[in-house]
Amino acid sequence: MTAQHKAPRGTRDTLPEDQPYWEFVREAASRTSTAFGYESIETPVFEEASLFTRGVGEVTDIVQKEMYIFKDRGGLDLALRPEGTAPVCRAYLEHGMHNLPQPVRLWYWTPIFRYDRPQAGRYRQHHQFGAEAIGEAASAVDAEVIELLWRLYEELGLTNLTLQLNSIGDSKCRPKYLEILRDYYRDKLDNVCLDCRARFDRNPLRLLDCKQERCQPIIAGAPPITDYLCEDCAAHFSELKALLETARIPFTLSPRLVRGLDYYARTVFEVTPPDEGAQSTIGGGGRYDGLIELLGGRPTPGVGFATGIERIILKLQRQGVAVPQRERPQVYVAVQTPAARVPAFRLASELRRAGISAISAAGERSLKAQMGHADAIGATYVAILGERELAEKTVTLRQLAGGAQETVPLTDVVSRIRPSR
Ligand code: HAM
């Protein structure tokens, strides 16, 4: 016998019993996005690989270690989407969205692929809900996307979250800071991990993002970037903080927060539950004013976030948040005689057309087995068709909970099940 197939490592099936959580989160995400004036967008699951190498950054873990890249049969280098921002910016450019009123507000709900080391809350295929506001530089839009994310978590009933906030400056002030950071690290290179030694030369800001134990004390002593912001970046950051206070969104200043993608400028933020380690970050984002230009467009500012659905659901489950349960069929149509099979099929069909969910028994099973089946799938009613019912043009309607039973003319079944209609 051939070995049975399994879902690839780091991927998961979302089974019917998981769906209530997914629907609960998706519905809240859609509703919150609409309340903030965001419209939904979908981009392809794969893109040209260079979109991400350029957009996310050559020297990021996502591009260097985590991207699923492949050549298609025509020889094109493609990548499964490792994040959602670069594709949305590509679509903004491709469809001339700069001609629309700015900023263009978009949201997405989408699978993301990263060749990560799988563990609880970390998968090779995960899903993100994200929002992007493209075409406006004002800090009010930064505050808006953060508020959207925060309201979603509130809606879902997630508690005990911390919003970590930082500004990493722009192309005017960051180079000067990077020199200061290098000066600080220069005599500590013997004590940092190998990756950090490479970061020192190629991408020094990433030094602050290292997760290795040995590098933590060095990161903790590094000069904070917020002390070196230029006047414009500092003003932008103070306005943002004031707006968040106005919206009563609590935040913690994290002057060493830099995030794992290279496109950020000015605002960066992450939302974390307490004491669960780096893998528990449930959402993050920031401003990416240089990205559209990097992708070949005119200089266009943008800001957004993404939040991991699997991590949200894990947290909902840990917190014991109750979600609406999946709907079960209202009626199970059972047959007591082979002659009732076609009428039963017809009855189920009529019920569904009247907006009542129904399934009819299939195969050869005893009435007892059919009752057991109806119970197992959680139906509310069993409608039994036997010889007597066929002759009288009636149906025996039995409520599974409690067992109340009555004979109802076929023509009255719909109104009996849904008396308000
Ligand atoms: P990110 O921080 O890389 O940002 O990912 C966003 C969220 O996706 C994380 O906070 C986390 O909840 C979830 N996530 C990331 N990797 C995994 C994984 N391997 N397994 C499960 N969940 C994961 C971005 O991707 C940016 N595009 C966000 C953004 C939008 N910035 C501006 N606009």
Coordinates of C-alpha atoms in Angstrom, one line a residue, residues 140-385:
A140 CA -3.9 61.1 10.5
V141 CA -3.9 58.1 8.1
D142 CA -1.3 56.3 10.3
A143 CA -3.7 56.8 13.3
E144 CA -6.6 55.6 11.1
V145 CA -5.1 52.3 10.2
I146 CA -3.9 51.7 13.8
E147 CA -7.4 52.5 15.0
L148 CA -8.9 50.1 12.4
L149 CA -6.7 47.3 13.7
W150 CA -7.3 48.1 17.3
R151 CA -11.1 48.3 16.8
L152 CA -11.0 44.9 15.1
Y153 CA -9.3 43.3 18.2
E154 CA -11.9 45.0 20.4
E155 CA -14.8 43.8 18.3
L156 CA -13.4 40.2 18.6
G157 CA -13.1 40.5 22.3
L158 CA -9.3 40.1 22.5
T159 CA -7.9 41.5 25.7
N160 CA -4.5 42.2 27.2
L161 CA -2.9 43.4 24.0
T162 CA 0.0 45.8 23.8
L163 CA 0.5 48.2 20.9
Q164 CA 4.1 48.9 20.4
L165 CA 4.9 52.0 18.5
N166 CA 8.1 53.5 17.0
S167 CA 9.3 55.8 14.3
I168 CA 12.3 54.8 12.3
G169 CA 12.8 58.1 10.4
D170 CA 13.1 58.5 6.7
S171 CA 15.7 58.7 4.0
K172 CA 16.8 62.1 5.3
C173 CA 17.5 61.2 8.9
R174 CA 18.0 57.4 9.0
P175 CA 21.4 57.3 7.3
K176 CA 22.8 59.5 10.1
Y177 CA 21.3 57.2 12.7
L178 CA 22.7 54.1 11.0
E179 CA 26.2 55.5 11.3
I180 CA 25.6 56.1 15.0
L181 CA 24.3 52.5 15.4
R182 CA 27.3 51.2 13.6
D183 CA 29.6 53.2 15.8
Y184 CA 27.9 51.6 18.8
Y185 CA 28.2 48.1 17.5
R186 CA 31.7 48.3 16.1
D187 CA 33.5 47.2 19.3
K188 CA 30.8 44.7 20.2
L189 CA 31.0 42.5 17.0
D190 CA 32.8 39.7 18.8
N191 CA 29.8 39.3 21.1
V192 CA 27.0 39.2 18.5
C193 CA 25.7 36.3 16.5
L194 CA 27.0 35.6 13.0
D195 CA 23.8 36.9 11.4
C196 CA 24.3 40.2 13.2
R197 CA 27.9 40.5 11.9
A198 CA 26.5 40.3 8.4
R199 CA 23.8 42.7 9.2
F200 CA 26.4 45.2 10.5
D201 CA 27.7 45.5 6.9
R202 CA 24.6 45.0 4.8
N203 CA 21.6 46.2 6.7
P204 CA 22.4 47.7 10.1
L205 CA 18.9 48.6 11.2
R206 CA 18.1 44.8 11.1
L207 CA 20.6 44.5 14.0
L208 CA 17.8 45.7 16.3
D209 CA 15.5 42.9 15.1
C210 CA 17.7 40.0 16.1
K211 CA 16.0 37.4 18.2
Q212 CA 19.2 35.6 19.5
E213 CA 19.6 35.6 23.2
R214 CA 23.2 36.8 23.1
C215 CA 22.4 39.9 21.1
Q216 CA 19.6 41.1 23.4
P217 CA 21.7 43.0 26.0
I218 CA 23.5 44.7 23.1
I219 CA 20.2 45.7 21.5
A220 CA 18.9 47.0 24.8
G221 CA 21.8 49.4 25.1
A222 CA 21.7 50.6 21.5
P223 CA 21.0 54.3 21.0
P224 CA 17.2 54.8 20.3
I225 CA 16.4 56.0 16.8
T226 CA 13.8 58.4 18.1
D227 CA 16.6 60.6 19.5
Y228 CA 17.9 61.2 15.9
L229 CA 14.7 61.9 13.9
C230 CA 14.7 64.9 11.7
E231 CA 12.3 67.7 12.4
D232 CA 9.6 66.5 9.9
C233 CA 9.7 62.9 11.2
A234 CA 9.7 64.0 14.8
A235 CA 6.6 66.2 14.1
H236 CA 4.9 63.4 12.2
F237 CA 5.5 61.1 15.1
S238 CA 4.2 63.5 17.8
E239 CA 1.1 64.2 15.8
L240 CA 0.4 60.5 15.5
K241 CA 0.9 60.0 19.3
A242 CA -1.5 62.8 20.0
L243 CA -4.1 61.4 17.6
L244 CA -3.9 57.9 19.2
E245 CA -4.4 59.5 22.6
T246 CA -7.5 61.3 21.1
A247 CA -8.9 58.0 19.9
R248 CA -8.1 56.5 23.3
I249 CA -5.8 53.8 21.9
P250 CA -3.2 52.9 24.5
F251 CA 0.4 52.5 23.1
T252 CA 3.8 51.7 24.4
L253 CA 6.8 53.5 22.9
S254 CA 9.3 50.9 21.7
P255 CA 12.3 52.8 20.4
R256 CA 14.0 49.6 19.2
L257 CA 11.1 48.2 17.2
V258 CA 12.2 48.0 13.5
R259 CA 10.1 45.1 11.9
G260 CA 11.3 42.5 9.4
L261 CA 10.6 44.2 6.1
D262 CA 12.7 46.9 4.5
Y263 CA 10.1 49.1 3.0
Y264 CA 9.2 51.0 6.2
A265 CA 9.7 54.7 6.8
R266 CA 8.6 56.7 9.9
T267 CA 5.8 54.8 11.7
V268 CA 6.2 51.2 12.7
F269 CA 4.0 49.2 15.1
E270 CA 3.3 45.8 16.4
V271 CA 0.6 44.3 18.6
T272 CA 1.6 41.6 21.0
P273 CA -0.1 39.6 23.7
P274 CA 1.8 39.6 27.0
D275 CA 4.7 37.2 27.7
E276 CA 4.3 34.8 24.8
G277 CA 7.5 35.5 22.9
A278 CA 8.2 37.0 19.5
Q279 CA 6.1 34.3 17.6
S280 CA 3.0 35.6 19.2
T281 CA 2.9 39.0 17.5
I282 CA -0.6 39.1 16.2
G283 CA -0.4 42.2 14.0
G284 CA 2.0 44.7 12.7
G285 CA 2.5 47.4 10.1
G286 CA 3.7 50.8 9.4
R287 CA 4.4 53.5 6.8
Y288 CA 6.1 52.7 3.5
D289 CA 6.5 56.0 1.7
G290 CA 9.3 54.8 -0.6
L291 CA 7.8 51.5 -1.8
I292 CA 5.7 52.7 -4.7
E293 CA 8.6 54.6 -6.1
L294 CA 10.8 51.5 -5.7
L295 CA 8.3 49.6 -7.8
G296 CA 8.5 52.1 -10.6
G297 CA 5.8 54.6 -9.7
R298 CA 5.9 58.3 -8.8
P299 CA 6.8 59.0 -5.1
T300 CA 3.6 58.0 -3.3
P301 CA 3.2 57.6 0.4
G302 CA 1.4 54.6 2.0
V303 CA 0.6 53.1 5.4
G304 CA -1.0 49.8 6.5
F305 CA -1.0 46.7 8.6
A306 CA -1.5 43.0 8.5
T307 CA -2.7 40.6 11.2
G308 CA -2.4 36.8 11.3
I309 CA -5.7 35.1 11.4
E310 CA -4.4 31.8 12.8
R311 CA -2.8 33.8 15.7
I312 CA -6.0 35.7 16.3
I313 CA -7.9 32.4 16.4
L314 CA -5.4 30.8 18.8
K315 CA -5.8 33.8 21.1
L316 CA -9.6 33.6 20.9
Q317 CA -9.5 30.0 21.8
R318 CA -7.0 30.5 24.7
Q319 CA -9.2 33.3 26.0
G320 CA -12.3 31.1 25.6
V321 CA -14.2 33.7 23.5
A322 CA -17.5 32.2 22.4
V323 CA -18.2 32.4 18.7
P324 CA -21.5 31.8 16.9
Q325 CA -21.8 28.1 16.1
R326 CA -22.1 26.8 12.6
E327 CA -25.6 26.3 11.3
R328 CA -27.0 22.8 11.1
P329 CA -29.6 21.6 8.6
Q330 CA -33.0 22.4 10.0
V331 CA -34.8 19.4 8.5
Y332 CA -33.7 15.8 7.8
V333 CA -36.2 14.1 5.6
A334 CA -36.4 10.4 6.5
V335 CA -38.1 7.6 4.5
Q336 CA -39.9 4.6 5.9
T337 CA -40.5 2.9 2.6
P338 CA -38.7 2.7 -0.7
A339 CA -41.7 4.3 -2.4
A340 CA -41.1 7.5 -0.4
R341 CA -37.6 8.1 -1.7
V342 CA -38.6 10.4 -4.6
P343 CA -41.2 12.3 -2.6
A344 CA -38.6 12.8 0.1
F345 CA -36.1 14.1 -2.4
R346 CA -38.8 16.5 -3.7
L347 CA -39.8 17.6 -0.2
A348 CA -36.2 18.4 0.7
S349 CA -35.8 20.4 -2.5
E350 CA -39.0 22.4 -1.8
L351 CA -37.9 23.2 1.7
R352 CA -34.6 24.5 0.4
R353 CA -36.4 26.6 -2.2
A354 CA -38.4 28.1 0.6
G355 CA -35.2 29.0 2.5
I356 CA -35.2 26.1 5.0
S357 CA -32.0 24.0 5.0
A358 CA -32.8 20.4 4.5
I359 CA -31.2 17.1 3.5
S360 CA -32.9 13.9 2.5
A361 CA -31.9 10.4 3.5
A362 CA -29.9 8.5 0.9
G363 CA -29.1 4.8 0.7
E364 CA -30.8 2.0 2.4
R365 CA -31.0 2.6 6.2
S366 CA -33.5 1.7 8.8
L367 CA -35.7 4.5 10.2
K368 CA -33.8 4.1 13.4
A369 CA -30.4 4.6 11.7
Q370 CA -31.9 7.6 9.9
M371 CA -33.0 9.1 13.2
G372 CA -29.5 8.5 14.5
H373 CA -28.0 10.2 11.5
A374 CA -30.3 13.2 11.8
D375 CA -29.3 13.5 15.5
A376 CA -25.6 13.3 14.7
I377 CA -25.7 16.1 12.1
G378 CA -27.6 18.3 14.6
A379 CA -30.8 18.7 12.5
T380 CA -33.7 20.4 14.3
Y381 CA -36.6 18.3 12.7
V382 CA -36.9 15.0 11.1
A383 CA -39.7 14.8 8.5
I384 CA -40.8 11.2 8.1
L385 CA -42.4 9.9 5.0

